[in-house]
């Protein structure tokens, strides 16, 4: 959804109705996660994807119907579907889609949501998918305000509280309530989609490898900062547009920077005077991934120095070093792919093994 919002925001601002299909639930080997979206706008223009191509034709027709004035629809597609479109997910699994029309009248908060996402302001969108509440009704929830309604004040209040909790975690998924927001009932299903600011990638060491890692980090959706104590290397012209470049001692910069459980830290300096104070700081703070470049000999020396600096075995176990997966990488670009592959595998619990050597679902079920 984040990827298609700029186009949807333009359609919305022009007052053009469009049909929006959003994945709200998945099971087994579904190809896309909850929150994936596809929209059909003016002149049959299509943006986004909900299945990687398996059911897009059927979804296109549904989106056109609701955009032309039809009611919001909840549709499920699976491998053995026998619905009116006779389509299914050829990869197996099952996805449930909410297909609704979006106009300023039906969703007064959509434009503000698009603006907030573009500005990096956190917001959660709550949408009724099923039950006695109006299907497709939407409520936008920010940390300090709301816009829209789900049709009942009690439901709005309960969902607002939950949406702010989900927003703090950057989580997306279904919640269930009673008609007035009762938490012990489940007659109303509400899809909460959080748009937290992009996660941070902090790259230390302004070398050629850093430029490649920064480029692939930006491609993966991270907000990338490159930091190096040497001003002659820490210059913006050496890095992709949009990457922040900071000339500062790495451990000092990290000490003054907020990190969270989504932050990625890549240490590419492999110089003890930088590495030891930097990793001492990094391994004692929240982060999803902490990787350090260097040979096995460099890693052994680094680990010994870190232990002498007082880090515990548990803290040292968080360090991914030598950095990256074993791809046989040589060039900076290949090494960046190796590092990115390890980050993705760690995030989703992947093995890093070739799929031809594994069994079971290619896209195993993941809770939101």
Coordinates of C-alpha atoms in Angstrom, one line a residue:
X1 CA 0.0 0.0 0.0
X2 CA 2.8 2.4 0.8
X3 CA 4.2 2.0 -2.7
X4 CA 0.9 2.8 -4.5
X5 CA -0.3 5.6 -2.2
X6 CA 1.3 8.5 -4.2
X7 CA -0.8 7.5 -7.2
X8 CA -3.9 6.9 -5.1
X9 CA -3.4 10.3 -3.5
X10 CA -3.5 12.0 -6.9
X11 CA -6.7 10.2 -7.9
X12 CA -8.3 11.1 -4.5
X13 CA -7.3 14.8 -4.8
X14 CA -8.9 14.9 -8.2
X15 CA -12.1 13.5 -6.9
X16 CA -11.9 10.4 -9.1
X17 CA -13.5 7.3 -7.6
X18 CA -11.3 4.2 -7.6
X19 CA -11.6 0.6 -6.5
X20 CA -9.1 -0.5 -3.8
X21 CA -8.4 -4.2 -3.0
X22 CA -6.4 -4.9 0.1
X23 CA -5.2 -8.2 1.4
X24 CA -6.6 -8.5 4.9
X25 CA -5.9 -12.2 5.8
X26 CA -3.7 -14.9 4.5
X27 CA -3.2 -18.6 5.2
X28 CA -0.6 -21.2 4.2
X29 CA 1.6 -20.4 1.3
X30 CA 0.0 -17.1 0.2
X31 CA 2.2 -14.9 -2.1
X32 CA 1.6 -11.6 -0.4
X33 CA 1.2 -10.4 3.2
X34 CA -1.7 -8.5 4.8
X35 CA -1.6 -4.9 3.6
X36 CA -0.7 -5.7 0.0
X37 CA -2.9 -3.6 -2.3
X38 CA -4.1 -3.2 -5.9
X39 CA -6.2 -0.3 -7.2
X40 CA -8.1 0.3 -10.4
X41 CA -8.6 4.0 -11.3
X42 CA -9.6 6.2 -14.2
X43 CA -9.2 4.8 -17.7
X44 CA -8.8 1.3 -16.2
X45 CA -5.3 2.2 -14.9
X46 CA -4.0 -0.4 -12.5
X47 CA -1.4 0.0 -9.7
X48 CA -0.2 -2.5 -7.2
X49 CA -0.6 -6.2 -6.8
X50 CA -2.3 -8.6 -4.4
X51 CA -1.1 -12.0 -5.6
X52 CA 1.8 -11.6 -8.0
X53 CA -0.5 -12.2 -11.0
X54 CA -2.6 -15.3 -9.9
X55 CA -6.0 -13.5 -9.3
X56 CA -5.4 -10.0 -10.5
X57 CA -7.9 -10.4 -13.4
X58 CA -10.7 -11.3 -11.1
X59 CA -9.8 -8.5 -8.7
X60 CA -9.7 -6.0 -11.6
X61 CA -13.3 -6.7 -12.3
X62 CA -14.3 -6.5 -8.7
X63 CA -12.6 -3.2 -8.3
X64 CA -14.3 -1.8 -11.3
X65 CA -17.7 -2.9 -10.0
X66 CA -17.3 -1.2 -6.6
X67 CA -15.7 2.0 -8.1
X68 CA -18.8 2.3 -10.3
X69 CA -21.0 2.4 -7.2
X70 CA -21.1 -1.2 -5.9
X71 CA -21.0 -2.2 -2.3
X72 CA -17.7 -3.2 -0.6
X73 CA -16.9 -6.9 -1.1
X74 CA -15.0 -9.4 1.0
X75 CA -13.6 -12.2 -1.3
X76 CA -11.4 -15.2 -0.6
X77 CA -9.3 -16.9 -3.2
X78 CA -7.5 -20.2 -2.8
X79 CA -6.0 -23.0 -4.8
X80 CA -9.3 -24.9 -5.0
X81 CA -11.7 -22.0 -5.4
X82 CA -14.9 -22.6 -7.4
X83 CA -16.2 -19.1 -7.3
X84 CA -17.8 -17.2 -10.2
X85 CA -14.4 -16.3 -11.7
X86 CA -13.1 -19.9 -11.5
X87 CA -9.6 -18.6 -10.4
X88 CA -7.3 -19.5 -7.6
X89 CA -3.8 -19.1 -6.3
X90 CA -1.7 -21.4 -8.4
X91 CA 1.0 -21.3 -5.7
X92 CA -1.4 -22.6 -3.1
X93 CA -2.6 -21.0 0.1
X94 CA -5.5 -18.6 0.5
X95 CA -5.9 -14.8 0.6
X96 CA -8.9 -12.7 1.7
X97 CA -9.4 -9.3 0.1
X98 CA -11.5 -6.3 1.0
X99 CA -12.5 -4.5 -2.2
X100 CA -14.0 -1.1 -1.6
X101 CA -14.6 2.2 -3.4
X102 CA -12.6 5.2 -2.3
X103 CA -14.0 8.7 -2.7
X104 CA -13.8 11.9 -0.6
X105 CA -17.4 11.2 0.5
X106 CA -16.9 7.6 1.4
X107 CA -13.5 8.0 3.0
X108 CA -12.9 11.6 4.2
X109 CA -9.5 10.7 5.8
X110 CA -7.8 9.0 2.8
X111 CA -6.1 12.1 1.6
X112 CA -4.7 13.0 5.0
X113 CA -3.4 9.4 5.4
X114 CA -1.6 9.6 2.0
X115 CA -0.1 13.0 3.1
X116 CA 1.1 11.6 6.4
X117 CA 2.7 8.5 4.9
X118 CA 4.5 10.7 2.4
X119 CA 5.8 12.9 5.2
X120 CA 6.8 9.9 7.4
X121 CA 4.2 10.6 10.0
X122 CA 2.9 7.5 11.7
X123 CA -0.8 6.6 11.1
X124 CA -3.0 3.5 11.3
X125 CA -6.0 2.9 9.1
X126 CA -8.9 0.8 10.5
X127 CA -11.4 -0.6 8.0
X128 CA -14.4 -2.7 8.7
X129 CA -14.2 -6.0 6.7
X130 CA -17.2 -7.9 8.1
X131 CA -20.1 -7.9 10.6
X132 CA -23.0 -5.6 11.4
X133 CA -20.9 -2.4 11.0
X134 CA -20.7 -0.8 7.5
X135 CA -18.3 -2.8 5.5
X136 CA -15.6 -0.6 4.1
X137 CA -16.1 2.1 6.7
X138 CA -12.7 3.6 7.6
X139 CA -11.2 5.4 10.6
X140 CA -7.7 7.0 10.4
X141 CA -5.8 7.1 13.7
X142 CA -2.8 9.2 14.5
X143 CA -1.0 9.4 17.9
X144 CA -2.9 12.6 18.6
X145 CA -6.1 12.6 16.5
X146 CA -8.6 10.6 14.4
X147 CA -10.6 11.2 11.2
X148 CA -13.6 9.2 10.0
X149 CA -15.9 6.7 11.8
X150 CA -16.7 3.0 11.7
X151 CA -20.3 3.7 12.4
X152 CA -20.5 3.5 16.2
X153 CA -18.9 5.7 18.9
X154 CA -18.0 2.7 21.1
X155 CA -16.4 0.9 18.2
X156 CA -14.5 4.0 17.2
X157 CA -13.1 4.3 20.8
X158 CA -12.1 0.7 21.2
X159 CA -10.5 0.6 17.7
X160 CA -8.6 3.9 18.3
X161 CA -7.0 2.5 21.4
X162 CA -5.9 -0.7 19.7
X163 CA -4.8 1.1 16.6
X164 CA -2.4 3.3 18.6
X165 CA -1.0 0.2 20.2
X166 CA -0.5 -1.5 16.8
X167 CA 1.1 1.7 15.5
X168 CA 3.8 1.7 18.2
X169 CA 4.7 -1.8 17.0
X170 CA 4.3 -1.1 13.3
X171 CA 1.9 -4.1 13.2
X172 CA -0.9 -4.9 10.7
X173 CA -3.7 -7.4 11.1
X174 CA -7.4 -8.2 11.9
X175 CA -9.1 -7.4 15.2
X176 CA -12.6 -8.5 16.3
X177 CA -15.1 -6.6 18.4
X178 CA -18.8 -6.3 19.3
X179 CA -21.0 -3.8 17.5
X180 CA -20.2 -1.1 20.2
X181 CA -16.5 -2.1 20.6
X182 CA -17.0 -4.9 23.1
X183 CA -13.7 -6.7 23.4
X184 CA -15.2 -10.1 24.4
X185 CA -17.3 -10.3 21.2
X186 CA -16.2 -11.0 17.7
X187 CA -19.1 -10.1 15.4
X188 CA -17.3 -7.1 13.8
X189 CA -14.0 -7.7 12.0
X190 CA -11.7 -4.7 11.6
X191 CA -8.5 -4.6 9.6
X192 CA -5.8 -2.4 11.2
X193 CA -3.0 -1.3 8.8
X194 CA -0.1 0.6 10.3
X195 CA 2.1 3.0 8.4
X196 CA 5.0 3.5 10.8
X197 CA 7.9 5.5 9.5
X198 CA 10.4 3.5 7.5
X199 CA 12.9 1.5 9.6
X200 CA 16.5 2.9 9.9
X201 CA 19.6 1.4 8.3
X202 CA 22.8 2.8 9.8
X203 CA 25.9 2.1 7.8
X204 CA 29.3 2.8 9.4
X205 CA 32.4 3.2 7.2
X206 CA 32.1 5.3 4.0
X207 CA 33.8 2.9 1.7
X208 CA 32.8 1.4 -1.7
X209 CA 31.0 -1.4 0.0
X210 CA 29.0 1.1 2.0
X211 CA 27.7 2.8 -1.1
X212 CA 26.4 -0.6 -2.4
X213 CA 24.8 -1.5 0.9
X214 CA 23.2 1.9 1.2
X215 CA 21.8 1.6 -2.3
X216 CA 20.2 -1.8 -1.6
X217 CA 19.0 -0.6 1.8
X218 CA 17.2 2.3 0.1
X219 CA 15.7 -0.2 -2.4
X220 CA 14.4 -2.4 0.5
X221 CA 12.6 0.6 2.0
X222 CA 15.0 1.6 4.8
X223 CA 15.9 5.2 5.7
X224 CA 19.6 5.0 5.2
X225 CA 22.4 6.9 7.0
X226 CA 26.1 6.5 6.3
X227 CA 28.5 7.7 9.0
X228 CA 32.3 8.0 9.0
X229 CA 34.7 9.9 11.1
X230 CA 36.7 10.9 8.0
X231 CA 35.2 14.0 6.3
X232 CA 37.1 13.3 3.1
X233 CA 35.1 10.0 2.7
X234 CA 31.8 11.1 4.2
X235 CA 30.6 13.2 1.3
X236 CA 27.1 13.0 -0.2
X237 CA 28.4 12.8 -3.8
X238 CA 29.8 9.3 -3.1
X239 CA 26.4 7.9 -2.2
X240 CA 23.0 7.5 -3.7
X241 CA 20.6 10.4 -3.7
X242 CA 18.4 10.3 -0.6
X243 CA 21.0 8.7 1.6
X244 CA 22.0 10.8 4.6
X245 CA 25.8 11.2 5.1
X246 CA 27.2 12.2 8.4
X247 CA 30.9 13.0 9.3
X248 CA 31.2 12.0 12.9
X249 CA 32.9 9.4 15.1
X250 CA 30.6 6.3 14.7
X251 CA 30.2 5.5 18.4
X252 CA 29.3 9.2 19.2
X253 CA 26.8 9.3 16.4
X254 CA 25.1 6.1 17.5
X255 CA 25.1 7.1 21.1
X256 CA 23.0 10.2 20.2
X257 CA 20.7 8.2 17.7
X258 CA 17.5 6.5 18.6
X259 CA 17.2 2.9 17.5
X260 CA 14.4 0.3 17.8
X261 CA 13.7 -3.3 17.1
X262 CA 13.5 -2.7 13.3
X263 CA 16.9 -0.9 13.0
X264 CA 19.6 -2.4 10.9
X265 CA 23.3 -1.6 11.8
X266 CA 26.0 -2.5 9.3
X267 CA 29.6 -1.9 10.5
X268 CA 32.0 -1.9 7.5
X269 CA 35.0 -0.1 9.0
X270 CA 36.9 -3.2 10.2
X271 CA 39.3 -1.0 12.1
X272 CA 39.5 -1.6 15.9
X273 CA 39.6 2.1 16.9
X274 CA 36.2 2.5 15.2
X275 CA 34.7 -1.0 15.6
X276 CA 35.2 -1.6 19.3
X277 CA 33.6 1.5 20.8
X278 CA 30.9 1.4 18.1
X279 CA 29.9 -2.2 18.6
X280 CA 30.1 -1.8 22.4
X281 CA 27.4 0.8 22.0
X282 CA 25.4 -1.1 19.3
X283 CA 25.2 -4.5 21.0
X284 CA 23.7 -2.9 24.1
X285 CA 20.8 -1.2 22.4
X286 CA 17.7 -2.3 20.4
X287 CA 18.3 -3.4 16.8
X288 CA 16.9 -6.0 14.5
X289 CA 20.3 -6.7 12.9
X290 CA 23.9 -5.9 13.8
X291 CA 26.5 -7.0 11.2
X292 CA 30.2 -6.4 11.0
X293 CA 32.5 -6.8 8.0
X294 CA 35.9 -8.6 8.2
X295 CA 37.6 -11.9 7.8
X296 CA 37.3 -14.7 10.4
X297 CA 40.6 -13.6 11.8
X298 CA 39.4 -10.0 12.1
X299 CA 36.2 -11.3 13.8
X300 CA 38.1 -13.3 16.3
X301 CA 40.3 -10.4 17.2
X302 CA 37.3 -8.1 17.4
X303 CA 35.3 -10.5 19.6
X304 CA 38.3 -10.7 22.0
X305 CA 38.6 -6.9 22.2
X306 CA 34.8 -6.6 22.8
X307 CA 34.9 -9.2 25.6
X308 CA 37.8 -7.2 27.2
X309 CA 35.6 -4.1 26.9
X310 CA 33.0 -5.9 29.1
X311 CA 30.4 -7.3 26.7
X312 CA 28.8 -10.5 27.8
X313 CA 28.5 -13.7 25.7
X314 CA 24.8 -12.9 25.3
X315 CA 25.5 -9.5 23.9
X316 CA 28.2 -10.8 21.6
X317 CA 25.8 -13.5 20.3
X318 CA 23.8 -10.7 18.6
X319 CA 26.7 -9.9 16.3
X320 CA 26.5 -11.2 12.7
X321 CA 30.1 -11.5 11.7
X322 CA 31.6 -12.1 9.1
X323 CA 28.6 -10.2 7.7
X324 CA 26.3 -11.6 5.1
X325 CA 25.3 -15.0 3.7
X326 CA 27.8 -17.3 1.9
X327 CA 27.1 -16.4 -1.7
X328 CA 30.7 -16.3 -2.9
X329 CA 30.3 -12.6 -3.3
X330 CA 33.3 -10.6 -4.5
X331 CA 32.3 -7.1 -5.7
X332 CA 30.8 -4.4 -3.5
X333 CA 27.4 -5.0 -5.2
X334 CA 27.6 -8.7 -4.7
X335 CA 28.5 -8.2 -1.0
X336 CA 25.6 -5.9 -0.6
X337 CA 23.3 -8.6 -2.0
X338 CA 24.8 -11.0 0.5
X339 CA 24.2 -8.6 3.4
X340 CA 20.6 -7.8 2.3
X341 CA 19.9 -11.5 2.0
X342 CA 21.0 -12.1 5.6
X343 CA 18.9 -9.2 6.8
X344 CA 15.8 -10.5 5.0
X345 CA 16.4 -14.1 6.2
X346 CA 16.8 -13.0 9.8
X347 CA 13.7 -10.9 9.6
X348 CA 11.4 -13.6 8.3
X349 CA 13.1 -16.7 9.7
X350 CA 14.5 -18.0 6.4
X351 CA 17.2 -20.5 6.2
X352 CA 19.2 -19.0 3.4
X353 CA 19.3 -22.4 1.6
X354 CA 18.3 -22.8 -2.0
X355 CA 14.6 -23.4 -2.3
X356 CA 15.4 -26.5 -4.4
X357 CA 17.0 -28.0 -1.3
X358 CA 14.1 -27.3 1.0
X359 CA 10.6 -28.7 1.5
X360 CA 7.2 -27.3 2.5
X361 CA 5.6 -24.0 1.7
X362 CA 7.6 -21.4 -0.1
X363 CA 5.8 -18.7 1.7
X364 CA 5.1 -20.1 5.2
X365 CA 2.3 -18.5 7.2
X366 CA 3.5 -15.6 9.3
X367 CA 1.5 -14.0 12.0
X368 CA 1.1 -10.2 11.7

